CSV table of C-alpha atoms in Angstrom, one decimal:
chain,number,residue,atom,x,y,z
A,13,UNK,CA,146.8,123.7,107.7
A,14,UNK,CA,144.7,124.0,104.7
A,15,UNK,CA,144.5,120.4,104.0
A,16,UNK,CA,143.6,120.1,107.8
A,17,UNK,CA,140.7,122.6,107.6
A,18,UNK,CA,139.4,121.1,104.6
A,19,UNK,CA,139.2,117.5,105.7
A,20,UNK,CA,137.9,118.8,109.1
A,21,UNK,CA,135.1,120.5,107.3
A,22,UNK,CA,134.4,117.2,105.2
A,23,UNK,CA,134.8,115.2,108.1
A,24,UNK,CA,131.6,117.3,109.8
A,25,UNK,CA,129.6,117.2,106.9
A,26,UNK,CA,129.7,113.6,106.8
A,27,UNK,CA,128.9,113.3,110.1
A,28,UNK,CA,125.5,115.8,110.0
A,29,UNK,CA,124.9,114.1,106.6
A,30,UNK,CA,124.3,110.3,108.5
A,31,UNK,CA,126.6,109.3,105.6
A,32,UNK,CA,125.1,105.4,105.1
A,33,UNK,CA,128.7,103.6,105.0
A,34,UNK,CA,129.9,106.0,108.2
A,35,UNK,CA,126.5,104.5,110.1
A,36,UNK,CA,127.2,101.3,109.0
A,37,UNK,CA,130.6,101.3,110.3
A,38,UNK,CA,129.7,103.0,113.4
A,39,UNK,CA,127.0,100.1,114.4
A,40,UNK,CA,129.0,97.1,113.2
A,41,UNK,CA,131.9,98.6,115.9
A,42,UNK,CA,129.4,99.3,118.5
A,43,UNK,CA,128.0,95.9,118.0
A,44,UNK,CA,130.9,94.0,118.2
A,45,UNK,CA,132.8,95.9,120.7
A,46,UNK,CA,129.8,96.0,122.7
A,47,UNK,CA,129.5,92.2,122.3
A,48,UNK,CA,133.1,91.7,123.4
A,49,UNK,CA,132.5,93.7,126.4
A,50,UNK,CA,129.6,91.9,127.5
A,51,UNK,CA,131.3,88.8,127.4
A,52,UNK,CA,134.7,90.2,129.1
A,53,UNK,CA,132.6,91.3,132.0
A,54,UNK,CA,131.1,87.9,132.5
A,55,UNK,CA,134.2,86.3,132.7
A,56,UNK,CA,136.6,88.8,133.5
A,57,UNK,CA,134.2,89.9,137.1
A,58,UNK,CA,134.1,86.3,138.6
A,59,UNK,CA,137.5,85.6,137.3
A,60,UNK,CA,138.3,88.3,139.2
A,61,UNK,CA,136.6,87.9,142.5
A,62,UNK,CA,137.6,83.9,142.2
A,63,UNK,CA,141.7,85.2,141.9
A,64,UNK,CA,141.0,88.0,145.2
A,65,UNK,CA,139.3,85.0,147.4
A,66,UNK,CA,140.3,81.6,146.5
A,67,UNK,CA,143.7,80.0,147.7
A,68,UNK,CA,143.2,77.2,145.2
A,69,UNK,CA,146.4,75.4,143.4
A,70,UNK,CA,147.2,77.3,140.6
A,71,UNK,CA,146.2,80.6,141.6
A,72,UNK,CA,149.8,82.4,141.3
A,73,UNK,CA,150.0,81.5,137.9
A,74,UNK,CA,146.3,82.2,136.9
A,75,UNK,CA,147.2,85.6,138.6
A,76,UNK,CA,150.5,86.1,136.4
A,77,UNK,CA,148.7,85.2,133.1
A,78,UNK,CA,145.7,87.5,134.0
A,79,UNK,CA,148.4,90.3,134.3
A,80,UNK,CA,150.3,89.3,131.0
A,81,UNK,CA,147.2,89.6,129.4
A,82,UNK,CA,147.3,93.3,130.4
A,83,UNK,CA,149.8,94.3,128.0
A,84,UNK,CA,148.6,90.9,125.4
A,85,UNK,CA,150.1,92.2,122.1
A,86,UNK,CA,147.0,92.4,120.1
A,87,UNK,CA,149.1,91.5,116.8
A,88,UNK,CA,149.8,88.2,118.9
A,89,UNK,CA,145.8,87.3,119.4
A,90,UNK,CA,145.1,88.1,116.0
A,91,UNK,CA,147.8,85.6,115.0
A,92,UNK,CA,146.7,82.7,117.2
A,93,UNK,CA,142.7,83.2,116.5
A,94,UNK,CA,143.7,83.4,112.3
A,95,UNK,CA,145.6,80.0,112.7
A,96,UNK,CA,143.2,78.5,114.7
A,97,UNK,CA,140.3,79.3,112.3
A,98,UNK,CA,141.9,79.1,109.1
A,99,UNK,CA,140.6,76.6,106.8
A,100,UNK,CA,143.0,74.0,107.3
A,101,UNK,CA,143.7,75.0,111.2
A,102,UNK,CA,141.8,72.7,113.8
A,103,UNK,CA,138.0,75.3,113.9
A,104,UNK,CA,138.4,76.0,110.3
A,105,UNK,CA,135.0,74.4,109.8
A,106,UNK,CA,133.2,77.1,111.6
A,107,UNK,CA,134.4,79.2,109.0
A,108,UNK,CA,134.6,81.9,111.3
A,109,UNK,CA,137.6,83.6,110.0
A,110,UNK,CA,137.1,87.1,108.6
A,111,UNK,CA,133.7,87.3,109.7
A,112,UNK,CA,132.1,89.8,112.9
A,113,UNK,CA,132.4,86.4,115.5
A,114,UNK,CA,135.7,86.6,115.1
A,115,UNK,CA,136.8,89.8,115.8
A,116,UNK,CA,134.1,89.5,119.0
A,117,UNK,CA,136.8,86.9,119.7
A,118,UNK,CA,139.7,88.9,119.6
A,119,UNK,CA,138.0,91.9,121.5
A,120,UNK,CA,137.0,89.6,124.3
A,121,UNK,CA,140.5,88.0,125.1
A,122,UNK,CA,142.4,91.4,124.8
A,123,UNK,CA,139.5,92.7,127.2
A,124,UNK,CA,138.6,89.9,129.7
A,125,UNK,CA,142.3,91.0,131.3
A,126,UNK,CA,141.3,94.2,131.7
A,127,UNK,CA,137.9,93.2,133.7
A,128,UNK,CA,139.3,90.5,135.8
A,129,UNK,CA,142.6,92.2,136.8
A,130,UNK,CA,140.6,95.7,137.5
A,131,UNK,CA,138.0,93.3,139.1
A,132,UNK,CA,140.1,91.8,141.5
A,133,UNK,CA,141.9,95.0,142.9
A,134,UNK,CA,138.5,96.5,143.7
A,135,UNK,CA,138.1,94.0,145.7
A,136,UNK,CA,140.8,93.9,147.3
A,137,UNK,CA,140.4,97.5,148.6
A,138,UNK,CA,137.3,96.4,150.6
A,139,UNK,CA,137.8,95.5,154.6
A,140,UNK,CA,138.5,91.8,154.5
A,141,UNK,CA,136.2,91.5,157.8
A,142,UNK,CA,133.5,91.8,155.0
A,143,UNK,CA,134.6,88.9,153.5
A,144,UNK,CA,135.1,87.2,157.4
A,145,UNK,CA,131.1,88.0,158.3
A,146,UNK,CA,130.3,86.9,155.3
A,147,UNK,CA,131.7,83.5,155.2
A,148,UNK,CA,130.7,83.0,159.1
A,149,UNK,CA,127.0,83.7,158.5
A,150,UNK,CA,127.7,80.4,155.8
A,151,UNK,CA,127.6,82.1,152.6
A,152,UNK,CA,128.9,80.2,149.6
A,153,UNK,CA,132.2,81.6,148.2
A,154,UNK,CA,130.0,82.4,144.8
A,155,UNK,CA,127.7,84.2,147.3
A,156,UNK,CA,130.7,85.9,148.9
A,157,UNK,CA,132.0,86.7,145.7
A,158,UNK,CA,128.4,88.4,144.2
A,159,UNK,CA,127.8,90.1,147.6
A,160,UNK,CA,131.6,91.9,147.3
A,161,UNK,CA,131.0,92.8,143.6
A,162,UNK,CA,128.0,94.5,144.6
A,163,UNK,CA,129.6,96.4,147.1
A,164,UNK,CA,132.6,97.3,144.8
A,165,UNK,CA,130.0,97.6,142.1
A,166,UNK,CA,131.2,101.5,141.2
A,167,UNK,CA,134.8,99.9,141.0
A,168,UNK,CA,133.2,97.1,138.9
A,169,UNK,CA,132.2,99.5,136.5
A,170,UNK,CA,135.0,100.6,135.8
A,171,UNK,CA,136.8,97.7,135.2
A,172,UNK,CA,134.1,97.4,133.1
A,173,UNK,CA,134.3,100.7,131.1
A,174,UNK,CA,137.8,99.7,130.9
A,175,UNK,CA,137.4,96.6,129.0
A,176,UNK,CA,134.9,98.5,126.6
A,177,UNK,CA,137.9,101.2,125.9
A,178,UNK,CA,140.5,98.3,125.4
A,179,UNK,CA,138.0,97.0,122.9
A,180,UNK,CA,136.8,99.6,120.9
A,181,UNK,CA,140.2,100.6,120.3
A,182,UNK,CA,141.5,97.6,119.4
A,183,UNK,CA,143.4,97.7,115.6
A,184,UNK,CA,145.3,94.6,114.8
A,185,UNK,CA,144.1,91.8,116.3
A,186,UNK,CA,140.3,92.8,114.7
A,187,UNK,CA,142.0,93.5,111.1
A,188,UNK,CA,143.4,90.3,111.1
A,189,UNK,CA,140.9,88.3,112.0
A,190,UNK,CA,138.3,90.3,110.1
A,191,UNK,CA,139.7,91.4,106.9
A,192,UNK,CA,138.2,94.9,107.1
A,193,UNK,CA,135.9,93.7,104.6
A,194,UNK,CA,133.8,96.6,103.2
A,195,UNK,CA,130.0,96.2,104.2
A,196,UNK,CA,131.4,93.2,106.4
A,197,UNK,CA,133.7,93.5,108.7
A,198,UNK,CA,134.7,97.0,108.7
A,199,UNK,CA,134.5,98.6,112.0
A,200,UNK,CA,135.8,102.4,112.9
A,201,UNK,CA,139.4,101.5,114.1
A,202,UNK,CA,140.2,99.0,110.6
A,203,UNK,CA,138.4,101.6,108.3
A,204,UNK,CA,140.2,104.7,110.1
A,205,UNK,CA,143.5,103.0,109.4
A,206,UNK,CA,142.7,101.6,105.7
A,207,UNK,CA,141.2,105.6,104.8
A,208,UNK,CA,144.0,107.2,106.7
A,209,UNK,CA,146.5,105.0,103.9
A,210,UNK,CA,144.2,105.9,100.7
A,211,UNK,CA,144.7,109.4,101.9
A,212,UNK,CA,140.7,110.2,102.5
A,213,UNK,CA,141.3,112.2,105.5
A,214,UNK,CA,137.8,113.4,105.5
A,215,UNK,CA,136.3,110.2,106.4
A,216,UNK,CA,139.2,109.1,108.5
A,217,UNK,CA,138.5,111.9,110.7
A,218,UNK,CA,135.2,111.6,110.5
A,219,UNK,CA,135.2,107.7,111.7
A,220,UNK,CA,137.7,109.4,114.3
A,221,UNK,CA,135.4,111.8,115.5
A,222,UNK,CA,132.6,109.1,115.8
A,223,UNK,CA,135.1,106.8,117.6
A,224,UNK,CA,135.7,109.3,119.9
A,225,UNK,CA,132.1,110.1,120.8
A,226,UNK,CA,131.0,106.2,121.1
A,227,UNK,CA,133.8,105.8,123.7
A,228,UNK,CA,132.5,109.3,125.4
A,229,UNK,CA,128.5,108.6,125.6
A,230,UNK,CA,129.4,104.6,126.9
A,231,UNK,CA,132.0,105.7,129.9
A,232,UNK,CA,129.6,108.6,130.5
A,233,UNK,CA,126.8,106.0,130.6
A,234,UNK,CA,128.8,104.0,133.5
A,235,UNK,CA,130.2,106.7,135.2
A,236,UNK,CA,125.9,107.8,136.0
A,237,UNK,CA,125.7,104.2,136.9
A,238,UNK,CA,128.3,104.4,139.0
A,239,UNK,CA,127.6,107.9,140.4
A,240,UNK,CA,123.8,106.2,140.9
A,241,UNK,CA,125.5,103.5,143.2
A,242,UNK,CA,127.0,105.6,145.5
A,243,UNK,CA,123.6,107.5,146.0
């Protein structure tokens, strides 16, 4: 218990301190997992909406890799992205490997699941004669699709705040790609696991403290946005 107090109390004083590498780390993660999310959400909403309303060829299995993706080993991504951009793989130019674009990458295709899948079953709980008016009065099926997602748009927003959780805690895929390179690439999930090895509890806690409240302040952020849309 001792060791637990201790590294509690460390952990705090870090924290109130604005300790400069605990800062850094806690804007490079916001940053990319921010990033990630963005980008999720712009594919993973109309990907969404396109899987509840189209009846195009190919849909079932569009529909059955959107809900592998769901439980994607993140190991696996990290894998596939670290082939493809290694030096001698086939984007190895970019020289994107171990750098903050790539673990954006790896964020964004463990997340865009999330936002599509979530997306899509919003959607599916509206009345379908919504959907009927809609495309009688001549609207497009983009303009169907927009005028759903704004009427699901507190559903939306979670499927949003979903992605953002799925990214932020996201561990392997990121270290892999990234390197957990100090000053670089080190966000809080990577640095939480390499402090948590050396045995610096202290900070480990405190990155798990900080990880904790960025996830808090951004789902509280879209639950008033969401609470604002059903005003």
């Amino acid at each position: 218990m001792e060791l637990i107090w201790e590294a509690l109390g460390e952990a705090v004083r870090l924290i109130l301190t604005g300790d400069a590498e605990l800062r850094r780390i806690a804007a490079l993660s916001l940053a990319v997992s921010g990033t990630a999310t963005l980008l999720a959400a712009a594919v993973g909403v109309p990907l969404g909406a396109a899987l509840h309303l189209g009846r195009f060829r190919g849909r079932g299995p569009a529909l059955t890799l959107v809900n592998t993706g769901l439980g994607l080993p993140p190991v696996v991504v990290g894998l596939v992205i670290t082939i493809l951009l290694w030096r001698s793989g086939p984007f190895g130019a970019l020289r994107l490997l171990y750098t903050p674009s790539a673990m954006v990458l790896a964020q964004f295709i463990v997340a865009a699941p999330i936002a599509a899948s979530f997306t899509r079953a919003a959607l599916a709980l509206l009345d379908p004669e919504v959907t009927a008016a809609l495309r009688a009065d001549g609207a497009s099926e983009p303009r169907v699709a927009f005028e759903l997602a704004q009427a699901a748009r507190a559903q939306v927003l979670v499927a949003v705040a979903a992605a953002f959780g799925r990214a932020i805690a996201e561990v392997g895929a990121s270290l892999m790609v990234g390197g957990n390179i100090v000053g670089q690439t080190r966000i809080l999930t990577t640095a939480i696991a390499l402090e948590t090895g050396k045995g610096d509890f202290a900070l480990a806690l405190a990155l798990g403290i900080v990880l904790l409240a960025l996830a808090f302040l951004v789902n509280a952020a879209l639950v008033w946005g969401q609470r604002s849309t059903e005003r």
